[in-house]
mmCIF file of C-alpha atoms in Angstrom:
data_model
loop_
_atom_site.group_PDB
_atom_site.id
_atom_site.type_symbol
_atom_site.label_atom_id
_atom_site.label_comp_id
_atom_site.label_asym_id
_atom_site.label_seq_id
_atom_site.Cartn_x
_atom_site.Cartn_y
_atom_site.Cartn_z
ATOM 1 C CA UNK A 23 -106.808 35.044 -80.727
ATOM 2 C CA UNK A 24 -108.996 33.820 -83.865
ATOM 3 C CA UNK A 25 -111.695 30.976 -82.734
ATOM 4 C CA UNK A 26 -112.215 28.336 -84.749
ATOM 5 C CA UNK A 27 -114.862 27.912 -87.452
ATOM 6 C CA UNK A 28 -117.789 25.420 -86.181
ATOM 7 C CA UNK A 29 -119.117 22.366 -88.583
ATOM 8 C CA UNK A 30 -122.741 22.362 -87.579
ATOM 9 C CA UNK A 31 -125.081 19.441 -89.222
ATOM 10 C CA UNK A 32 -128.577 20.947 -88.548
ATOM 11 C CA UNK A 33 -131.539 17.839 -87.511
ATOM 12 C CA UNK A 34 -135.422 19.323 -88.927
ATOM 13 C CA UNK A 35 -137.647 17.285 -87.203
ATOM 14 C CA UNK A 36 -141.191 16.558 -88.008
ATOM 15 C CA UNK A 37 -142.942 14.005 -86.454
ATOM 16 C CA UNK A 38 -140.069 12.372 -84.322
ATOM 17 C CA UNK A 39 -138.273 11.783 -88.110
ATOM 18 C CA UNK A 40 -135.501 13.901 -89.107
ATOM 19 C CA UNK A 41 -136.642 15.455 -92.492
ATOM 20 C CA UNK A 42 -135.465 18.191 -95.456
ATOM 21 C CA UNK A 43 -137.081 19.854 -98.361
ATOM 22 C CA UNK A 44 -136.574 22.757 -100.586
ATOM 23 C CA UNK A 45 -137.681 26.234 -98.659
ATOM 24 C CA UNK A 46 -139.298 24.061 -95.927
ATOM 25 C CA UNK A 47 -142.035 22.526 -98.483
ATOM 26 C CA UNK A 48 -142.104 18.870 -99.709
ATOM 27 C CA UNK A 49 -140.387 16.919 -97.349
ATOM 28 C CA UNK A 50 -138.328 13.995 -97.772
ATOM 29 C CA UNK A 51 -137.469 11.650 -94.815
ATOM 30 C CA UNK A 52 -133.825 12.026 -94.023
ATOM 31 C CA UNK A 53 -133.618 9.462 -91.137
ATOM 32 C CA UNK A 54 -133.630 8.652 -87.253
ATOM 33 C CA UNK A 55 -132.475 12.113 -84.938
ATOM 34 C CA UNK A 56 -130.786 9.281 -82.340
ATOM 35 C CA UNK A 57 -129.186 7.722 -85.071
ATOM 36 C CA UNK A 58 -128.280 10.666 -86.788
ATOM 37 C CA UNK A 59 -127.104 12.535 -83.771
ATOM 38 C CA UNK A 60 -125.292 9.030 -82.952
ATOM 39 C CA UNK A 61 -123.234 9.475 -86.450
ATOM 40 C CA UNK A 62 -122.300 13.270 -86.345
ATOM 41 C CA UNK A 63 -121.060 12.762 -82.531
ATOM 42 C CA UNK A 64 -118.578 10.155 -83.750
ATOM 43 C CA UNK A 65 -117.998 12.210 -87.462
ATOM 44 C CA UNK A 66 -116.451 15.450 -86.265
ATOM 45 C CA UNK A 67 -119.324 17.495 -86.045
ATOM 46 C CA UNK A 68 -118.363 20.627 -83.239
ATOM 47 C CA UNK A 69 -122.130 20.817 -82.454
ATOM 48 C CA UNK A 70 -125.830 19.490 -82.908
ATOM 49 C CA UNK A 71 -128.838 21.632 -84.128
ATOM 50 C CA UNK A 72 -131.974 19.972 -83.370
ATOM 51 C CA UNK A 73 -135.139 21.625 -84.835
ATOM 52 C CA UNK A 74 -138.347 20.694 -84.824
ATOM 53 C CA UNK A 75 -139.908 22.739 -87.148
ATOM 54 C CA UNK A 76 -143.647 22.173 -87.220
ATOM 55 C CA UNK A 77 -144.184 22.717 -83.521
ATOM 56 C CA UNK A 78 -145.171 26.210 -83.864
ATOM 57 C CA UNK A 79 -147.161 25.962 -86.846
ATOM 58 C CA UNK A 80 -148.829 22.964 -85.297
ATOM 59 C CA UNK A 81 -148.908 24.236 -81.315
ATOM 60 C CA UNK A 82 -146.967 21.188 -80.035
ATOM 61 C CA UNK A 83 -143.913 21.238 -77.798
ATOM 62 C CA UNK A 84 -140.807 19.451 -79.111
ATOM 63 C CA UNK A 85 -140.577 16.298 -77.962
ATOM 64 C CA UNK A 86 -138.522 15.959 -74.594
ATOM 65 C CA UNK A 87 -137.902 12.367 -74.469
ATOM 66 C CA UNK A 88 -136.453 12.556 -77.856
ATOM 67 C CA UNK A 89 -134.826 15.706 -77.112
ATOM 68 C CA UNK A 90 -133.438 13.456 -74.072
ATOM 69 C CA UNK A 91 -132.194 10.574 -75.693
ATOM 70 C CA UNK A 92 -130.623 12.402 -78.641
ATOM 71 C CA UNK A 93 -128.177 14.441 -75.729
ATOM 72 C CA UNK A 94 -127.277 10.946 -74.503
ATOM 73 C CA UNK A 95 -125.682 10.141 -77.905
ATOM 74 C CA UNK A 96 -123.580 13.099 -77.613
ATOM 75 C CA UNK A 97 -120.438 14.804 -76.030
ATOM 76 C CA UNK A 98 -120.883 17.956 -78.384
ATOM 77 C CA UNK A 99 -123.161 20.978 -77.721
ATOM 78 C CA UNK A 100 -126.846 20.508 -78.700
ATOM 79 C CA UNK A 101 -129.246 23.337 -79.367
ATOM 80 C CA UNK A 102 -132.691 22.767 -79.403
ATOM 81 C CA UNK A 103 -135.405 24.908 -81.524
ATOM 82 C CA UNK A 104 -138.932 24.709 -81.769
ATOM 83 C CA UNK A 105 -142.023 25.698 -79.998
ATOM 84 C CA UNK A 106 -140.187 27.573 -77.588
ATOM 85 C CA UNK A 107 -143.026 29.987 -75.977
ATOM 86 C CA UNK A 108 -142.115 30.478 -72.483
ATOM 87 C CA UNK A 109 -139.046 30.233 -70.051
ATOM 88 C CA UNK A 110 -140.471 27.191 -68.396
ATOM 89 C CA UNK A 111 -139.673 25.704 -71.920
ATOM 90 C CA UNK A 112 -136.389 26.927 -72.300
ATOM 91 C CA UNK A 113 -136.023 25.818 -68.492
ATOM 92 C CA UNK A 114 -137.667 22.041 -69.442
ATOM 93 C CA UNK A 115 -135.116 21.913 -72.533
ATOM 94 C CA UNK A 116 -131.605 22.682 -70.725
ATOM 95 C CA UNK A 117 -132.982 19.944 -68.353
ATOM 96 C CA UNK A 118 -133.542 17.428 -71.251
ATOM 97 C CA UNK A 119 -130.047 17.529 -72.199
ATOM 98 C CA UNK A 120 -130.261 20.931 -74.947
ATOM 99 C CA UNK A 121 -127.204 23.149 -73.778
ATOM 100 C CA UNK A 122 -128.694 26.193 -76.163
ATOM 101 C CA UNK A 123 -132.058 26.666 -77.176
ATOM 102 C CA UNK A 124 -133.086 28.674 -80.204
ATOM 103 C CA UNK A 125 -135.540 31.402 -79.704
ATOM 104 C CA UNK A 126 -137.226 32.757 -82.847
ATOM 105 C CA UNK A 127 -141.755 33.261 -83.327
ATOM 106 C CA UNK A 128 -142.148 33.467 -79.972
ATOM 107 C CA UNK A 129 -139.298 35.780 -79.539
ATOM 108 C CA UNK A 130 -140.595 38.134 -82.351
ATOM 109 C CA UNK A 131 -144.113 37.993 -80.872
ATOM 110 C CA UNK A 132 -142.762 38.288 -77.115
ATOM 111 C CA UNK A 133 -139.339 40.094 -77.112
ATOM 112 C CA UNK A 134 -139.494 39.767 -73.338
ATOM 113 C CA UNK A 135 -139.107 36.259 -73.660
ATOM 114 C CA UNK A 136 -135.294 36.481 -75.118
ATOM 115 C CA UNK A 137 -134.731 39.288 -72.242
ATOM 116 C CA UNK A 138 -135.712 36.681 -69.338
ATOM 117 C CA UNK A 139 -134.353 34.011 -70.392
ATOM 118 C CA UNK A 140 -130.902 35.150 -70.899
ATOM 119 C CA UNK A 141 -131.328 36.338 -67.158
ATOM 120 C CA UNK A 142 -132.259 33.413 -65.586
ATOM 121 C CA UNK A 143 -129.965 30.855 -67.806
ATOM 122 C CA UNK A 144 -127.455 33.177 -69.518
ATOM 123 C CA UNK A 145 -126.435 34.760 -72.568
ATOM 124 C CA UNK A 146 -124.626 31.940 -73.534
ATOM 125 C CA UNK A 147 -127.731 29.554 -73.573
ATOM 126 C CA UNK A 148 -129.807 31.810 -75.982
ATOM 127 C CA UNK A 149 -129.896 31.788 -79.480
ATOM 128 C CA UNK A 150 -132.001 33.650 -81.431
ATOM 129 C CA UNK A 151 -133.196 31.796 -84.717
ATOM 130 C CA UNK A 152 -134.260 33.902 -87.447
ATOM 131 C CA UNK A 153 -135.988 32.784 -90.687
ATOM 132 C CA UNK A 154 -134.827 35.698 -93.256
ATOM 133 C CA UNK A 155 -136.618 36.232 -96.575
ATOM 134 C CA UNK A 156 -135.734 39.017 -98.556
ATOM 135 C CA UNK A 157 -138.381 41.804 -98.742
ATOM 136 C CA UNK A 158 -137.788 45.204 -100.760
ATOM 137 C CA UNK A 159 -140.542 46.589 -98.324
ATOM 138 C CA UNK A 160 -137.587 46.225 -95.219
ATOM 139 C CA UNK A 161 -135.316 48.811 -94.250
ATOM 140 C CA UNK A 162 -132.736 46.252 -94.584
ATOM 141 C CA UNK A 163 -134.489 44.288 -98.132
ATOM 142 C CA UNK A 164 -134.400 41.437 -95.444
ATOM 143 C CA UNK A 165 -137.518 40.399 -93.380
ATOM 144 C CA UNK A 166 -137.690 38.077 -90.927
ATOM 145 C CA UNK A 167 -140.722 35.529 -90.553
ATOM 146 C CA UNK A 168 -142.216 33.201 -88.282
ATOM 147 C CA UNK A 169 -144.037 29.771 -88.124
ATOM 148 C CA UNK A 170 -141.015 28.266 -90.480
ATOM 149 C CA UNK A 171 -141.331 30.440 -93.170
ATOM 150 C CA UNK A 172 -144.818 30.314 -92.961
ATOM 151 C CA UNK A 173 -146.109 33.811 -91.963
ATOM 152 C CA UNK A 174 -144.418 37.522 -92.129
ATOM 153 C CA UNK A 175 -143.237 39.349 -89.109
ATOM 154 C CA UNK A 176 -143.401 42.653 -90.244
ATOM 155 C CA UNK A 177 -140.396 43.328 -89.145
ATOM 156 C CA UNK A 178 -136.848 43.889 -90.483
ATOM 157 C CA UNK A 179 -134.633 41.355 -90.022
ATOM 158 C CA UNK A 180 -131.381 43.283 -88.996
ATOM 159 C CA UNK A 181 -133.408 45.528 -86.764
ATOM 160 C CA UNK A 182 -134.522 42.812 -85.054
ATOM 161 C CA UNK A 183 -131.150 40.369 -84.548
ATOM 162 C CA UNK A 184 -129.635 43.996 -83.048
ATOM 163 C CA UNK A 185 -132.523 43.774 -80.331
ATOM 164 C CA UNK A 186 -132.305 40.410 -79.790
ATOM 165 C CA UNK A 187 -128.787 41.046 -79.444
ATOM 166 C CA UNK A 188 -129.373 43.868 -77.146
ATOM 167 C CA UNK A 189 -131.745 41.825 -75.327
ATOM 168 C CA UNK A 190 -129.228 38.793 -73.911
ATOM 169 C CA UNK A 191 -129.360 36.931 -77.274
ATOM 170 C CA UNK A 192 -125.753 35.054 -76.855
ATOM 171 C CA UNK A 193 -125.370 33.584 -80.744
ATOM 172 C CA UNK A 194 -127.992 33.836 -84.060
ATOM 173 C CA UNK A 195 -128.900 31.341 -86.269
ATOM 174 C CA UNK A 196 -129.221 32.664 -89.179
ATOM 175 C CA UNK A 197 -131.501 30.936 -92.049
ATOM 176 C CA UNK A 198 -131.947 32.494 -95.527
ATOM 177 C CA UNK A 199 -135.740 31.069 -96.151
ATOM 178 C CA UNK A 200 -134.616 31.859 -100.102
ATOM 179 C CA UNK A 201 -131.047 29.661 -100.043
ATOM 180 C CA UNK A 202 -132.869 26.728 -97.740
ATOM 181 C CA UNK A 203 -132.433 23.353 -99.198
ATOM 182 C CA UNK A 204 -131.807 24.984 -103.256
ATOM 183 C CA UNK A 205 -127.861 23.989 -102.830
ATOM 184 C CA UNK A 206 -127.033 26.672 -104.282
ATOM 185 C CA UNK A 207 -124.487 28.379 -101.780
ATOM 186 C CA UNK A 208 -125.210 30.497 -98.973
ATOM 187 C CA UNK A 209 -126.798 34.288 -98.624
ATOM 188 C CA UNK A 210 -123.594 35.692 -98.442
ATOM 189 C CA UNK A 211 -125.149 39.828 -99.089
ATOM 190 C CA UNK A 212 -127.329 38.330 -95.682
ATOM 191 C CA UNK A 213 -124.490 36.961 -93.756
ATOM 192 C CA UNK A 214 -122.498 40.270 -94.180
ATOM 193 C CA UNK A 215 -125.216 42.368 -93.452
ATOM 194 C CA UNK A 216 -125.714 40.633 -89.985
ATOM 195 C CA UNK A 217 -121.808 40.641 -89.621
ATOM 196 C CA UNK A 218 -121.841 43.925 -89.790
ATOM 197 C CA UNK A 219 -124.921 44.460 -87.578
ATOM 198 C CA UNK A 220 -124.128 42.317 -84.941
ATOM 199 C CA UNK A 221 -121.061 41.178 -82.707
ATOM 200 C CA UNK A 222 -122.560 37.836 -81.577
ATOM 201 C CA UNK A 223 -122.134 34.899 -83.236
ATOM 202 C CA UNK A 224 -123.494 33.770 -86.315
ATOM 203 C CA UNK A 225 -124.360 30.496 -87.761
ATOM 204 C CA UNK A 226 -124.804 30.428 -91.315
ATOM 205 C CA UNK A 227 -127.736 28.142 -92.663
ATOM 206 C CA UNK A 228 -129.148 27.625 -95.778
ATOM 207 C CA UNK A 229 -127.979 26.752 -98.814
ATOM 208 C CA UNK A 230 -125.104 24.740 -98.630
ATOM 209 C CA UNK A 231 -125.016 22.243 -101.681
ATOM 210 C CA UNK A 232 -121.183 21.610 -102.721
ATOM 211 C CA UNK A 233 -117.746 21.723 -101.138
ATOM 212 C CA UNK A 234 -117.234 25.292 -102.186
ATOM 213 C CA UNK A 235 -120.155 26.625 -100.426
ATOM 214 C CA UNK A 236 -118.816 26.739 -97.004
ATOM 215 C CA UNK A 237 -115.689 29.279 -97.117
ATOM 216 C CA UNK A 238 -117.484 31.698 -98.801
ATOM 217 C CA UNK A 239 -120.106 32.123 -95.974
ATOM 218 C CA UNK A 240 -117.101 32.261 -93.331
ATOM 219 C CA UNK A 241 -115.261 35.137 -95.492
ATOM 220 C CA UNK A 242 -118.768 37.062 -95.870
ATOM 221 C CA UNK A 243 -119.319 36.645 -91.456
ATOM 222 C CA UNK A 244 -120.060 33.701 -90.522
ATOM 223 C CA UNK A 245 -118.337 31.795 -87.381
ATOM 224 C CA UNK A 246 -120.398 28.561 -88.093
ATOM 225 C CA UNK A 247 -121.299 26.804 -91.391
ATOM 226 C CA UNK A 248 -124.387 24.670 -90.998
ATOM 227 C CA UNK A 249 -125.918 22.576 -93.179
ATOM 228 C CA UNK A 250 -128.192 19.510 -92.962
ATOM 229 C CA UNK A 251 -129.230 17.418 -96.726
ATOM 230 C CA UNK A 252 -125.640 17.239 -97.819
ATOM 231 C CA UNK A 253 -124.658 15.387 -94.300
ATOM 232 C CA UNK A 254 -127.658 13.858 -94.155
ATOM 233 C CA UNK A 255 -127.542 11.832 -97.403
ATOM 234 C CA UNK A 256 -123.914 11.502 -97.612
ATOM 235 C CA UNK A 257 -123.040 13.898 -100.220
ATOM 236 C CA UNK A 258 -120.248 15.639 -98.045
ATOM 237 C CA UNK A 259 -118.765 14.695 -94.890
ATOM 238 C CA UNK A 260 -118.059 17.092 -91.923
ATOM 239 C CA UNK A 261 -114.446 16.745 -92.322
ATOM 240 C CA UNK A 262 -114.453 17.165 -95.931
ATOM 241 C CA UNK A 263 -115.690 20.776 -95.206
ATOM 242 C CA UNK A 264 -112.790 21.269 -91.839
ATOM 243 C CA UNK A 265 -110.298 20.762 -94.528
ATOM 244 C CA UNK A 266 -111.505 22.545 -96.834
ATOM 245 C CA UNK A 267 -112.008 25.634 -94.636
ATOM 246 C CA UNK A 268 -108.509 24.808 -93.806
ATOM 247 C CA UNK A 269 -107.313 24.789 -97.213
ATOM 248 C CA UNK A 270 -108.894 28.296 -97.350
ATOM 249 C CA UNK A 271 -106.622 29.525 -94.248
ATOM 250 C CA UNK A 272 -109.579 29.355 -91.082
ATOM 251 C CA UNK A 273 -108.552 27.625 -88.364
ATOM 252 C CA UNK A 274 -110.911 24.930 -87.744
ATOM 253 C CA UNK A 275 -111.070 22.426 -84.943
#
């Protein structure tokens, strides 16, 4: 039985206002999260990604109340990323209305941390979000960073989604730092080489810019195309891209 392909608008948060740039740098203000979450729950969207994507850098934790009142706006999944250091803020998260939570410096600098909290909560509530840059110094020419971009791990980003995986990780988001916000289709040599790494989940991100994007990425691997400018400022709607990932033959829902 083939499961259907996800339509996943992605919410980077900075300062309690949704934002988007080109490879994380010069950020443009995209809007309300409530409001926007309010919008995609009524537009088709099969789930939420909520990011907020300076709280490592800065050593903040995401915002709970608006982690709270975004859930309220919606009867779809929500995963939450974002300053995640512990399992007491996993644990604080689920309770604020996340159903996932997206695991990725902390994870890299604790691995324990993915390990325990797919124990306690389940496989099914960890994701492991990876920020991939390539690097001709990997095993894999793909590294995977921390900080949003910021900083390198030093480690190779296959090598490490198969631990994660290993380790309880239920679903990877997967972000090419190169593709992010440049429109210009996603890292499909990335998404296959995680395909064919892993046999969790993946959600594609990064990239997506024009209609013709999106079946690509879920021919190359992915089972989830996200994407957050183009839904953001209107440019495509979610069910623009179901039917076109119909029109390509994936079942969508």
């Amino acid at each position: 039985m083939s499961v259907a392909i996800r339509v996943i608008p992605c919410l980077d948060v900075d300062a309690g206002r949704v934002v988007k740039g080109v490879n994380f740098e010069n950020l443009n203000d995209a809007g309300d999260p409530v409001e926007l979450a309010r919008r995609y729950g009524n537009s088709g969207a099969d789930e939420l990604v909520f990011l907020d994507i300076t709280a490592s850098s800065s050593n903040r934790e995401t915002t709970y109340e608006m982690i709270r009142k975004t859930a309220d706006q919606l009867f779809i999944p929500l995963t939450v990323g974002g300053g995640v250091r512990t399992v007491s803020d996993v644990d604080q998260l689920l309770r604020a209305g996340a159903d996932k939570v997206g695991i990725n410096t902390a994870g890299i600098a604790n691995p324990e941390l993915i390990s325990d909290s797919a124990k306690r909560f389940g496989d099914q509530c960890v994701v492991i979000s990876v920020d991939v840059r390539r690097n001709k110094e990997s095993v894999s020419g793909f590294e995977a960073t921390t900080h949003g971009g910021r900083n390198s791990s030093g480690r190779d980003a296959i090598e490490w989604i198969i631990e994660a995986a290993e380790r309880g990780a239920g679903e990877v988001l997967l972000n090419s730092m190169d593709a992010d916000g440049t429109k210009n289709g996603y890292d499909l040599e990335l998404i296959s080489a995680v395909r064919a790494a892993v046999e969790i989940p993946v959600i594609a991100s990064g990239g997506a810019g024009k209609l013709s994007d999106f079946a690509p990425a879920v021919k190359a691997g992915a089972n989830a195309v996200l994407a957050a400018s183009v839904f953001h400022f209107n440019e495509i709607s979610i069910q623009e891209v179901k039917d076109e990932l119909a029109r390509s033959g994936e079942e969508v829902r």
